[in-house]
Coordinates of C-alpha atoms and ligand atoms in Angstrom, one line a residue:
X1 CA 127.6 108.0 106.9
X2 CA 129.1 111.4 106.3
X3 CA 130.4 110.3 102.9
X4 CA 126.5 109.9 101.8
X5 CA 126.8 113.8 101.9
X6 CA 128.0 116.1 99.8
X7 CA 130.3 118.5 100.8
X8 CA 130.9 119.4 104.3
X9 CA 128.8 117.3 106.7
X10 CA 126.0 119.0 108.5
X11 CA 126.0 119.4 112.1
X12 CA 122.2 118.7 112.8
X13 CA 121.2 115.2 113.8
X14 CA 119.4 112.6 111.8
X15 CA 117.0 112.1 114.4
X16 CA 116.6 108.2 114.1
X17 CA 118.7 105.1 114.6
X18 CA 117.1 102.4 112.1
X19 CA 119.7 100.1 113.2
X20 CA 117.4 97.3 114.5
X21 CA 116.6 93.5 113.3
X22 CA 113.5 92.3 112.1
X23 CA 111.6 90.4 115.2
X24 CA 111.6 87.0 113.2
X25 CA 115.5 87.3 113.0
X26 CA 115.6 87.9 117.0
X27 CA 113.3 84.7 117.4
X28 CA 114.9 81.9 119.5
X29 CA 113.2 78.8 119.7
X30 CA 111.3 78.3 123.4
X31 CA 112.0 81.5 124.3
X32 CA 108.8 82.7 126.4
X33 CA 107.5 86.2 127.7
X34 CA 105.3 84.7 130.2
X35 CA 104.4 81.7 132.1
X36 CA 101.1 79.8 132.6
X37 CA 99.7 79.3 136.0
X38 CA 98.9 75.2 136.2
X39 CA 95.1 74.2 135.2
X40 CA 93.4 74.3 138.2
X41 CA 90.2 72.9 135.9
X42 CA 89.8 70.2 133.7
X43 CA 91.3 71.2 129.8
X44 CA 88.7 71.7 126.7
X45 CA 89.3 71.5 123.2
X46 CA 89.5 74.9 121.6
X47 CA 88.4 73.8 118.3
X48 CA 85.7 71.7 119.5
X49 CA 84.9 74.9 121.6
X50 CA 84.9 77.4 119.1
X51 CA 83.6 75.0 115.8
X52 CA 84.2 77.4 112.9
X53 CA 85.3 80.3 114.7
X54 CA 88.8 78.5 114.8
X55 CA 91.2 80.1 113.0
X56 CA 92.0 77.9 110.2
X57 CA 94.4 79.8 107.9
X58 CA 97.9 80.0 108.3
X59 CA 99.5 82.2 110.9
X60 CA 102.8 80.9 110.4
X61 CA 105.2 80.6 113.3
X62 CA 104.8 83.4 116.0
X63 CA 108.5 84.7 116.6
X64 CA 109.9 83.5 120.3
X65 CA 111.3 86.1 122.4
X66 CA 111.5 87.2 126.3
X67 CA 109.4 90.0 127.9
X68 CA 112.6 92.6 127.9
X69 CA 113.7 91.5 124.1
X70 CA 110.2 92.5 123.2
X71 CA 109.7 95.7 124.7
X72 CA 113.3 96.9 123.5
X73 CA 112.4 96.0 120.1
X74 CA 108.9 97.8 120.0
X75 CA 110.7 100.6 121.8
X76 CA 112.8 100.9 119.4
X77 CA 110.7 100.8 117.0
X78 CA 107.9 103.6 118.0
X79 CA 111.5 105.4 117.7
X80 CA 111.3 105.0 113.8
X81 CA 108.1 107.1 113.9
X82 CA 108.8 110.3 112.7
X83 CA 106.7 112.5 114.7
X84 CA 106.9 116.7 115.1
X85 CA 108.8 115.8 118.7
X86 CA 111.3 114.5 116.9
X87 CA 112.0 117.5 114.2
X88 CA 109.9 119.6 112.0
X89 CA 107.5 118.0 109.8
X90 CA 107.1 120.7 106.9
X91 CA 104.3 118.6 105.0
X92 CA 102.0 121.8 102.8
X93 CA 98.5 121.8 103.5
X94 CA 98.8 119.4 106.7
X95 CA 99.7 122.3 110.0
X96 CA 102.1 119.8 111.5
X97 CA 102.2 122.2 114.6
X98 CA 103.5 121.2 118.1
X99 CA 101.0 119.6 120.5
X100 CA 101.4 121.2 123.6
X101 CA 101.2 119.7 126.7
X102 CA 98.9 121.5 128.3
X103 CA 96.1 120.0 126.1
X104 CA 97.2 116.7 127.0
X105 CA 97.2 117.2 131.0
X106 CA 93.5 118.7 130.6
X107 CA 92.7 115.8 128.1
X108 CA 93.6 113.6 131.1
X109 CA 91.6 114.7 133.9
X110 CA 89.7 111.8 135.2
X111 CA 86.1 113.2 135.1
X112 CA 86.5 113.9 131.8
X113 CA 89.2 111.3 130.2
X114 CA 86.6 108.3 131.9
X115 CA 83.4 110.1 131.2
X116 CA 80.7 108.0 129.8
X117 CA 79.0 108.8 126.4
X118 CA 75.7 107.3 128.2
X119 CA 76.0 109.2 131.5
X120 CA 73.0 110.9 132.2
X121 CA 73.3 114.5 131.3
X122 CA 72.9 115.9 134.6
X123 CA 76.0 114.1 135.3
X124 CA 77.6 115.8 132.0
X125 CA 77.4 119.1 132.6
X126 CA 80.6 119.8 132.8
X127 CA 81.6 118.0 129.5
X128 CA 78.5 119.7 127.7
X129 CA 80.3 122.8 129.1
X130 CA 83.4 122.1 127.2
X131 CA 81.2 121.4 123.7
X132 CA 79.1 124.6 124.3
X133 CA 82.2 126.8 125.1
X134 CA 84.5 125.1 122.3
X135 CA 81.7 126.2 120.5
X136 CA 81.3 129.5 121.3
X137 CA 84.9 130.2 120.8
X138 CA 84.8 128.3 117.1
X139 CA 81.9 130.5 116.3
X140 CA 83.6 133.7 117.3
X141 CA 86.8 132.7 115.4
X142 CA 84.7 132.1 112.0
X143 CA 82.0 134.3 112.5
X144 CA 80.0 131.9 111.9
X145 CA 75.9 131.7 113.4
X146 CA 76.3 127.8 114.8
X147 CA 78.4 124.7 114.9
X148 CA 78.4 121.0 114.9
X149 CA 81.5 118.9 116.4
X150 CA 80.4 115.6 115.5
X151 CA 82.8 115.1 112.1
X152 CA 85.8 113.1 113.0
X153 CA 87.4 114.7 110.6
X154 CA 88.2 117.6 107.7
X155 CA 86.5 115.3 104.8
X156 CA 83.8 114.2 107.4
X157 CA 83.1 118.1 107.8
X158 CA 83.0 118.2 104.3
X159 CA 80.3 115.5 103.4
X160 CA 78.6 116.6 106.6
X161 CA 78.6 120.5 105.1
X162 CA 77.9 119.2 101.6
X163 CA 75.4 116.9 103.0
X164 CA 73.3 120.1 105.0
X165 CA 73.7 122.4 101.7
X166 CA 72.1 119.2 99.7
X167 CA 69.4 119.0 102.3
X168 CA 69.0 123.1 102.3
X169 CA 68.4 122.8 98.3
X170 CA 66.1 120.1 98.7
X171 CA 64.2 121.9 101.4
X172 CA 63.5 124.6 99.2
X173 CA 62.2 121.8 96.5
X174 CA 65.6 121.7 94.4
X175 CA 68.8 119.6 95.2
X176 CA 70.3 121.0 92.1
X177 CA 73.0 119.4 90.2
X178 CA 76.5 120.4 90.7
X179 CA 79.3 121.8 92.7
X180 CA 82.3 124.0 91.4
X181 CA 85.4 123.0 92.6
X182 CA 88.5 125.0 91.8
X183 CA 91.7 123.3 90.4
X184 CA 93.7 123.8 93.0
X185 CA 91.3 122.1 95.5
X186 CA 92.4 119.4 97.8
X187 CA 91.3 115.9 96.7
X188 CA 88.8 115.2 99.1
X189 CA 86.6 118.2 97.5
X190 CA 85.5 116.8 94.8
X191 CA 85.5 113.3 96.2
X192 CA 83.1 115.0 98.7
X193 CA 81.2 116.5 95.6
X194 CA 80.6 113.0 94.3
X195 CA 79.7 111.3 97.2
X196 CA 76.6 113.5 98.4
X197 CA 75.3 112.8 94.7
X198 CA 77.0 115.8 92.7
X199 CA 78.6 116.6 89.4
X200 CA 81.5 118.7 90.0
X201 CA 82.5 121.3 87.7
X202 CA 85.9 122.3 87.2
X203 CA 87.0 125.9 87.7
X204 CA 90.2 126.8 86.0
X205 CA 92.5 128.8 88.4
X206 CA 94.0 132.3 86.9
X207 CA 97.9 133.1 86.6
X208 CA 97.7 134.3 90.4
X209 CA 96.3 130.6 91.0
X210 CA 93.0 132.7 92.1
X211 CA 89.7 132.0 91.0
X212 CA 89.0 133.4 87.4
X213 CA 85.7 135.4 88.5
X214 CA 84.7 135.8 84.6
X215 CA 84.9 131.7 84.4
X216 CA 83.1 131.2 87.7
X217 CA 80.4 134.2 86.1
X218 CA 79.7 132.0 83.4
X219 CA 79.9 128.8 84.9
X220 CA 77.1 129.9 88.1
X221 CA 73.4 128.6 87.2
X222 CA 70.8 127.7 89.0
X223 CA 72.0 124.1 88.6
X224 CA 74.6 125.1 91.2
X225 CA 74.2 124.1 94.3
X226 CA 77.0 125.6 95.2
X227 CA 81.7 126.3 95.0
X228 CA 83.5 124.6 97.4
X229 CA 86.8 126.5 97.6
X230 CA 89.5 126.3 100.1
X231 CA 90.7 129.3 101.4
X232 CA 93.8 130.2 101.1
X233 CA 94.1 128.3 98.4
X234 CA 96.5 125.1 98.4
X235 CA 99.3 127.2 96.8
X236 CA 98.4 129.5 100.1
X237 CA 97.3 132.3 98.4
X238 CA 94.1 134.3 99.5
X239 CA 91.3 134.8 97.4
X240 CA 91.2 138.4 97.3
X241 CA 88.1 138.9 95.5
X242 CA 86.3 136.5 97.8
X243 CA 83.5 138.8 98.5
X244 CA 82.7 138.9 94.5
X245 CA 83.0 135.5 94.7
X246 CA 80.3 135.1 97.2
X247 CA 77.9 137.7 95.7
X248 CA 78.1 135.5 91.9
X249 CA 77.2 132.8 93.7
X250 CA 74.4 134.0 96.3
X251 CA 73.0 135.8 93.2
X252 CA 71.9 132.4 92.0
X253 CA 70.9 131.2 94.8
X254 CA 74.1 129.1 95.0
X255 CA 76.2 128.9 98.6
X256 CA 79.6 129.3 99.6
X257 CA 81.2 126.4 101.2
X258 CA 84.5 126.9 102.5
X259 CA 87.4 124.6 102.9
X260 CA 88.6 125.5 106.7
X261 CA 91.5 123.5 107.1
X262 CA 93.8 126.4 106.2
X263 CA 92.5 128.8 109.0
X264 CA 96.2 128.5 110.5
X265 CA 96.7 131.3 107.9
X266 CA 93.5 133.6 109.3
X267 CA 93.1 132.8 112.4
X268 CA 92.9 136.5 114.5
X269 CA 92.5 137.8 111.3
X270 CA 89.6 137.6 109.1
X271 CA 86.4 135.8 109.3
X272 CA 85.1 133.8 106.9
X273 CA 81.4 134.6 108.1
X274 CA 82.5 138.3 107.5
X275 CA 83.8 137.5 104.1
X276 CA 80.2 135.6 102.6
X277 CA 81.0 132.1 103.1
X278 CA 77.5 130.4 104.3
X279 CA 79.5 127.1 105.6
X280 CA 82.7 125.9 106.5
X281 CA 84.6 123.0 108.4
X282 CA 87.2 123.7 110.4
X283 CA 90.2 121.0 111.4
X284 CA 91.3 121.3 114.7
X285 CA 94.0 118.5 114.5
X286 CA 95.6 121.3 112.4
X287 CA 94.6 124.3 113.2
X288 CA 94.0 124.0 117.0
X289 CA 97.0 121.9 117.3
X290 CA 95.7 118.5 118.4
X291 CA 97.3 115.4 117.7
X292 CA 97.6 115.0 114.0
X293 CA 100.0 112.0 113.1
X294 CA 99.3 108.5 113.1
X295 CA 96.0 108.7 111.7
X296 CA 94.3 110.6 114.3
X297 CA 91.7 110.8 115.8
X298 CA 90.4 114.0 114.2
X299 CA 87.6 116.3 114.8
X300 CA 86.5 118.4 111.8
X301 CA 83.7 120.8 113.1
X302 CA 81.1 122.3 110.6
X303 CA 80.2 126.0 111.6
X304 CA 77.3 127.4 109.1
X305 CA 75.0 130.4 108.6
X306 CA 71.1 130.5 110.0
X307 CA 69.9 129.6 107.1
X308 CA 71.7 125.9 107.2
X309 CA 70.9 125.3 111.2
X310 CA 67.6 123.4 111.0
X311 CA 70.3 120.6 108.9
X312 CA 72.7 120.4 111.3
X313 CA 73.9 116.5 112.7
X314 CA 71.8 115.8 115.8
X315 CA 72.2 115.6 118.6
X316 CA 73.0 119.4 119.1
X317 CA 73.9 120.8 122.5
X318 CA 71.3 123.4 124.0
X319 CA 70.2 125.1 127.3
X320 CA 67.7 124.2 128.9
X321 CA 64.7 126.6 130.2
X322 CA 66.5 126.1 133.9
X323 CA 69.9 126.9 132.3
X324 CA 71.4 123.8 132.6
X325 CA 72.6 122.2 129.4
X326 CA 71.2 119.1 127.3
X327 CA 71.1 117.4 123.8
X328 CA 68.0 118.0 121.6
X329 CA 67.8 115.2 119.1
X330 CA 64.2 115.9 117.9
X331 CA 65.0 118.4 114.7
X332 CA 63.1 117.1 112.0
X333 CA 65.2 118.4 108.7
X334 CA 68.6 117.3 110.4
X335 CA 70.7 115.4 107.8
X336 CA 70.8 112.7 110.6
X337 CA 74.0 111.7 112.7
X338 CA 77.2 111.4 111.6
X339 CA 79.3 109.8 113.8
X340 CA 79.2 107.2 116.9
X341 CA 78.2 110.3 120.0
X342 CA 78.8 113.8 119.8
X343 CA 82.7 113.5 117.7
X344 CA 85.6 112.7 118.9
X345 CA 85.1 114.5 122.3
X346 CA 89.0 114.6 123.5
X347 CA 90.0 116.7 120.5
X348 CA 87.5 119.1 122.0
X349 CA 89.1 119.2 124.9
X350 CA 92.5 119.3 123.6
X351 CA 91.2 122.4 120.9
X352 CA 89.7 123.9 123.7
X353 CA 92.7 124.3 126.2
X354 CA 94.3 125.2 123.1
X355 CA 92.2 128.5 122.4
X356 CA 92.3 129.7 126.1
X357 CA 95.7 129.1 126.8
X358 CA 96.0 131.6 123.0
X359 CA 93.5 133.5 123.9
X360 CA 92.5 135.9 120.9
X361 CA 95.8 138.1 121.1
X362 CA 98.2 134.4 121.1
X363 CA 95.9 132.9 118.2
X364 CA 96.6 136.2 115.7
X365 CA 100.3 136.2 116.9
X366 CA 100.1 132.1 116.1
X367 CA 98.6 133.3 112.4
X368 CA 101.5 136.1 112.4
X369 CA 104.2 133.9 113.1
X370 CA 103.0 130.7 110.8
X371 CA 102.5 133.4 107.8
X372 CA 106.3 135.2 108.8
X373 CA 107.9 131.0 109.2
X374 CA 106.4 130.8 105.4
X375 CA 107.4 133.9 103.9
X376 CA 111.0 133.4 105.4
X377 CA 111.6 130.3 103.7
X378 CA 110.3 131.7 100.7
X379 CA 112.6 134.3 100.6
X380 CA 115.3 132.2 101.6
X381 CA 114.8 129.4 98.7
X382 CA 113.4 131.8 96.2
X383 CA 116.3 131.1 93.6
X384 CA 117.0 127.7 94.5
X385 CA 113.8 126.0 94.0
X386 CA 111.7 127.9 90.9
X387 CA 108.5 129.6 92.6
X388 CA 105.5 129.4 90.2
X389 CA 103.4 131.6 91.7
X390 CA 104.3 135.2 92.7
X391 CA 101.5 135.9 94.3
X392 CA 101.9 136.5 98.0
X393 CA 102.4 133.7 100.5
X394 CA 100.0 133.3 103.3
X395 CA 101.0 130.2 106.2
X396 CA 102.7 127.9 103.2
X397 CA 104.7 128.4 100.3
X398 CA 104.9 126.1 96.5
X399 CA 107.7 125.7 95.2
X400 CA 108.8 123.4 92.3
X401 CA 111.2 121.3 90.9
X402 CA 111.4 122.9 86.9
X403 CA 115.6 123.7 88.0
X404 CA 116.6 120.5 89.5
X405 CA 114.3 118.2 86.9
X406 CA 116.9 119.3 83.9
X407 CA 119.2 117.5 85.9
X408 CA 117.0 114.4 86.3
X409 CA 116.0 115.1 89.8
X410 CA 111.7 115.2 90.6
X411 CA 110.5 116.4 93.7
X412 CA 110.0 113.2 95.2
X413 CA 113.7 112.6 95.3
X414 CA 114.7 115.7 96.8
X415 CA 111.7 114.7 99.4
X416 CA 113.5 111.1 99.9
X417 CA 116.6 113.0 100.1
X418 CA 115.2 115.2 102.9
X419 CA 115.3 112.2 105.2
X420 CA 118.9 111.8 104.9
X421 CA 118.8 115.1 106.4
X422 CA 116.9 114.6 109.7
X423 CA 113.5 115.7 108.7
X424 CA 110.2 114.3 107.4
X425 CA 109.6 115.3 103.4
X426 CA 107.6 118.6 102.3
X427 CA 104.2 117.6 100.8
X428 CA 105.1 116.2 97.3
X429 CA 103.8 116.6 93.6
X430 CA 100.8 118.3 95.7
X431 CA 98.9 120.6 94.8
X432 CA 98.5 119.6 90.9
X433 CA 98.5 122.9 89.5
X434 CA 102.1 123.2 89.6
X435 CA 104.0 120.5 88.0
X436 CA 106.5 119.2 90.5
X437 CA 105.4 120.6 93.6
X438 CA 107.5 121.0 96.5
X439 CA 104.8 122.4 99.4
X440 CA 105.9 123.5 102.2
X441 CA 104.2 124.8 105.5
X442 CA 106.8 125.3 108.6
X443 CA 103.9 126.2 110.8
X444 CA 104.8 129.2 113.5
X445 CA 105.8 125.9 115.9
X446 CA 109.4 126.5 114.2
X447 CA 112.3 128.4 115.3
X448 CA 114.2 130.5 113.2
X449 CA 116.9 127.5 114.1
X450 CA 115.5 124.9 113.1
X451 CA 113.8 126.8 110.0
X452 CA 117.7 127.3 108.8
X453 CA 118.5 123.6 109.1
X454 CA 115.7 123.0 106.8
X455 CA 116.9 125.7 104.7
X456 CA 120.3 124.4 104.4
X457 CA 119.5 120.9 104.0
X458 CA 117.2 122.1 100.9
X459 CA 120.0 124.2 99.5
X460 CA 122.4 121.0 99.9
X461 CA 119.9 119.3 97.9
X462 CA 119.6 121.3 95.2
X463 CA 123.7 121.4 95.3
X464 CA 123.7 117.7 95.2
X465 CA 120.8 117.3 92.3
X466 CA 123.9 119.8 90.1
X467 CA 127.0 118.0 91.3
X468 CA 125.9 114.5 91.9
X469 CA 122.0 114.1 90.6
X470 CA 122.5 110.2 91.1
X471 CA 122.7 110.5 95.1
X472 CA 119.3 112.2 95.2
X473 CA 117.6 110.2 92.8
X474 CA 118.3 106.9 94.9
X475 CA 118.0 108.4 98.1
X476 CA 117.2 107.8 100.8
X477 CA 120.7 106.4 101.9
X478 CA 120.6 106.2 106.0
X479 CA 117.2 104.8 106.3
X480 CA 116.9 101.0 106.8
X481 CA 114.7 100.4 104.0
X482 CA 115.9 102.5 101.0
X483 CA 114.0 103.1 97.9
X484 CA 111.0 101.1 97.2
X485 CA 108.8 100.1 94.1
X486 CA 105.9 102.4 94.9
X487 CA 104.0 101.3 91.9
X488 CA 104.4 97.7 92.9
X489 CA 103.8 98.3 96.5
X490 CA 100.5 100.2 95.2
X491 CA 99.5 97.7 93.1
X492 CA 99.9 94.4 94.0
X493 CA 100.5 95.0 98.2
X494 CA 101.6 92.3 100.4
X495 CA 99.5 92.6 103.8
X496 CA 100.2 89.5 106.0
X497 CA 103.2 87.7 106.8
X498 CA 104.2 84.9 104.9
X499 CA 108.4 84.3 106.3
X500 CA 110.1 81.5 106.8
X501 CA 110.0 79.8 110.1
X502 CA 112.2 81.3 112.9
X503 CA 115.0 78.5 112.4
X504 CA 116.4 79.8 109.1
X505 CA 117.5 83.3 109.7
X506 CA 116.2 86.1 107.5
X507 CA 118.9 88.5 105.6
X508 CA 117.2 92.0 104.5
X509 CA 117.6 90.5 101.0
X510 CA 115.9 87.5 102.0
X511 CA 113.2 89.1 103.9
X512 CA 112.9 91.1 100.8
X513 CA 112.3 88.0 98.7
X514 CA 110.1 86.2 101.1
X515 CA 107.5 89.0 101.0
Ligands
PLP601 C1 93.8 118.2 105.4 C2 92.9 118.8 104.5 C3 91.6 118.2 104.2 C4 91.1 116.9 104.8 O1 91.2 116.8 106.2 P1 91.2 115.4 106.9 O2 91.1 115.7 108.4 O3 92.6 114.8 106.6 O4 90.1 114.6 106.4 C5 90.7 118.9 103.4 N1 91.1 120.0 102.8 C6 92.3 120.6 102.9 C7 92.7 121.9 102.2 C8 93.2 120.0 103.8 O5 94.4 120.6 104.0

């Protein structure tokens, strides 16, 4: 492998073996993984049994393998999974931080891990003690007046926040028409916009990839309902002038919504509360460092001002007059629930031991460190990669690919080529104010080690995309499967199965063919 690299091979690792057949081409004919006790009662027909509920289209045939084939190949597999306990995972915008164990031991103790949603709640005391507190401590970290955990997720917080801003309007006898949304937002902003029944209004970003307060000035109405703005921005920038911001919009009787899911960067810090933003979801499978790959599960709290409580998801965790703690579900103005329960209640858990292992001293060194990880790579690639925006650097740093695309060579190659390197790719073509965006976010999980293998990989790169543009714009090489047809894949995708039975033996260009 070391002649798919350029110059003199690195020493890190490349931290999978892909080496592995497909489970059709194991398959031997008769081969079992288990074995049937004899009927001890008379047989029935399945079809006859089940009438139409009989599967009827065609599974083709199931490969044939032993117990101990099987489980080698699925471990193998899950080995594939590139996961941040296998390397760093620099993907912008996403706080790929470790998970630490901790969280998971506490996320395990029986009472909790087999609590019922329907136990009575004098039985859940403790668990309403872990929303209440998790709440506490989210409240005091935003400076926020209240919470609600129920999203599963950072766009669920979104609608849910959108949702209780809509229902604030209406309350006061005007849903009113639009939302601002800056440029540089992440996509499910507007989508969010959309959903709960807005326009959205585009705000052009300035030269600092700020919001242009003249433009916002004379974009504010009372048809405004109100800016949804992520800060810091996705080129992780802070909006300096966020308190003016704020005051254009409250002067219209327009709110603040913030975009949360880059408090890595503020953490210990600054409050949004403090700063005039009236609501704001937070996502704790990045920010308080629960699990964050494989689709989730996510929790994406909404913590607002007063003035928004009365619309907050029900049920909503209270204390009673003897001081134990309950659910109130009767609030009449409540934009209704949300999700299935109270959220995804083992993030809480997980965010929770999280926060008080930190405490407030470990979170603002957590901030401290992600923002210093960021800032180092920034100086370090500064020259190598063209940086658009010179504008200081909070937890993540944009980069683009204007030097390497004279040579042919987009940022999704040198992301490709990245996994011939050993680590997952930076957040590509992302956010689309820049033009060939490289985003990266190292997160403060990173060593100064392991932040220099990244950095030499990327410098590599950009060595390769001068001497040999060719090897980057096919890569990747060492994966199994190398470069695919994306805009085929996209369009016309190929979801079931639809091989050859297990006799004729599949070649990857076969398999290719047969899909
Ligand atoms: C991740 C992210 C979201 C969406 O969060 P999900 O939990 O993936 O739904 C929204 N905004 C920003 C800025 C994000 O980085």
């Amino acid at each position: 492998m070391a002649d798919k690299f350029v110059g003199t091979p690195r020493k890190a690792t490349t931290h999978v073996n892909q080496n592995e057949d497909l489970i059709f081409e194991k398959s031997s004919a008769g081969k079992k993984g288990y074995r049937l006790a004899q009927l001890d009662v008379p047989a029935v027909d399945a079809a006859s049994l089940l009438g139409d509920s009989v599967r009827t289209d065609d599974l083709g045939v199931m490969p044939e393998l032993s117990e101990i084939e099987i489980i080698r190949h699925f471990t193998r597999l899950s080995t594939w999974n590139y996961a941040i306990d296998l390397g760093m995972y620099p993907l912008g915008s996403c706080t790929m931080k470790y998970n630490p164990r901790i969280n998971e031991t506490v996320a395990r103790i029986e009472g909790l891990a087999e609590a019922h949603p329907y136990q009575p709640e004098s039985l859940s005391q403790g668990a309403l003690g872990i929303m209440k507190l998790l709440s506490e401590c989210l409240i005091e970290i935003t400076g926020m007046d209240t919470i609600t955990l129920q999203p599963a997720a950072g766009a669920q917080g979104e609608f849910t926040g959108i949702l209780m801003v809509r229902a604030y309007h209406e309350a006061k006898g005007n849903a009113r028409k639009k939302i601002i949304i800056p440029d540089s937002a992440h996509g499910t902003n507007p989508a969010t916009a959309a959903i709960c029944g807005y326009q959205v209004a585009n705000l052009k970003s300035n030269a600092l990839g700020m919001v242009d307060l003249d433009e916002l000035e004379r974009m504010v109405d009372e048809d405004v309902a109100a800016l949804m703005l992520t800060n810091p921005s996705t080129i992780g920038v802070f909006e300096k002038d966020i308190h003016k911001i704020a005051d254009i919009l409250h002067a219209k009787g327009a709110l603040l919504y913030m975009d949360g899911a880059n408090m890595n960067a503020l953490c210990g810090k600054t409050r949004p509360g403090d700063f005039g933003v009236d609501v704001m979801h937070l996502n704790l499978h990045k920010t308080f460092s629960t699990p964050h790959g494989g689709g989730g599960p996510g929790s994406g709290p909404v913590a607002c001002k007063k003035i928004l409580e009365p619309f907050l998801p029900t049920p909503v965790v209270k204390t009673n007059a003897d001081g134990s703690l309950g659910l109130e579900y009767n609030r009449p103005q409540s934009v209704g629930r949300v999700r299935a329960w109270y959220g995804n209640f083992g993030m809480f858990i997980r965010a929770l031991a999280y926060i008080l292992a930190n405490g407030p001293d470990g979170l603002r060194q957590t901030t401290e460190d992600a923002v210093l990880n960021a800032n180092y790579l920034r100086a370090k690639l500064d020259g190598t990669f063209e940086l658009p925006y010179k504008s200081p650097s909070l937890h993540e740093v944009v980069f683009s690919d204007k030097l390497q695309a004279k040579n042919g060579v987009k940022t999704g190659d040198m992301g490709k080529r990245l996994i011939d390197y050993g680590f997952h790719a930076y957040t590509v073509s992302f956010p689309l104010v820049v033009a060939g965006a490289m985003m990266i976010e190292p997160t403060e999980s990173e060593s100064r080690e392991e932040l220099d293998l990244l950095v030499d990989a990327l410098k590599q790169i950009a060595r390769e995309a001068e001497e040999n543009p060719e090897l980057v714009q096919t890569a990747p090489h060492t994966t199994r499967i190398q470069r695919l047809d994306e805009t085929t894949a996209a369009r016309k995708p190929v979801l079931r199965w639809k091989g050859p039975v297990a006799s004729t033996p599949l070649t990857p260009d076969s398999a290719a063919k047969e899909w």
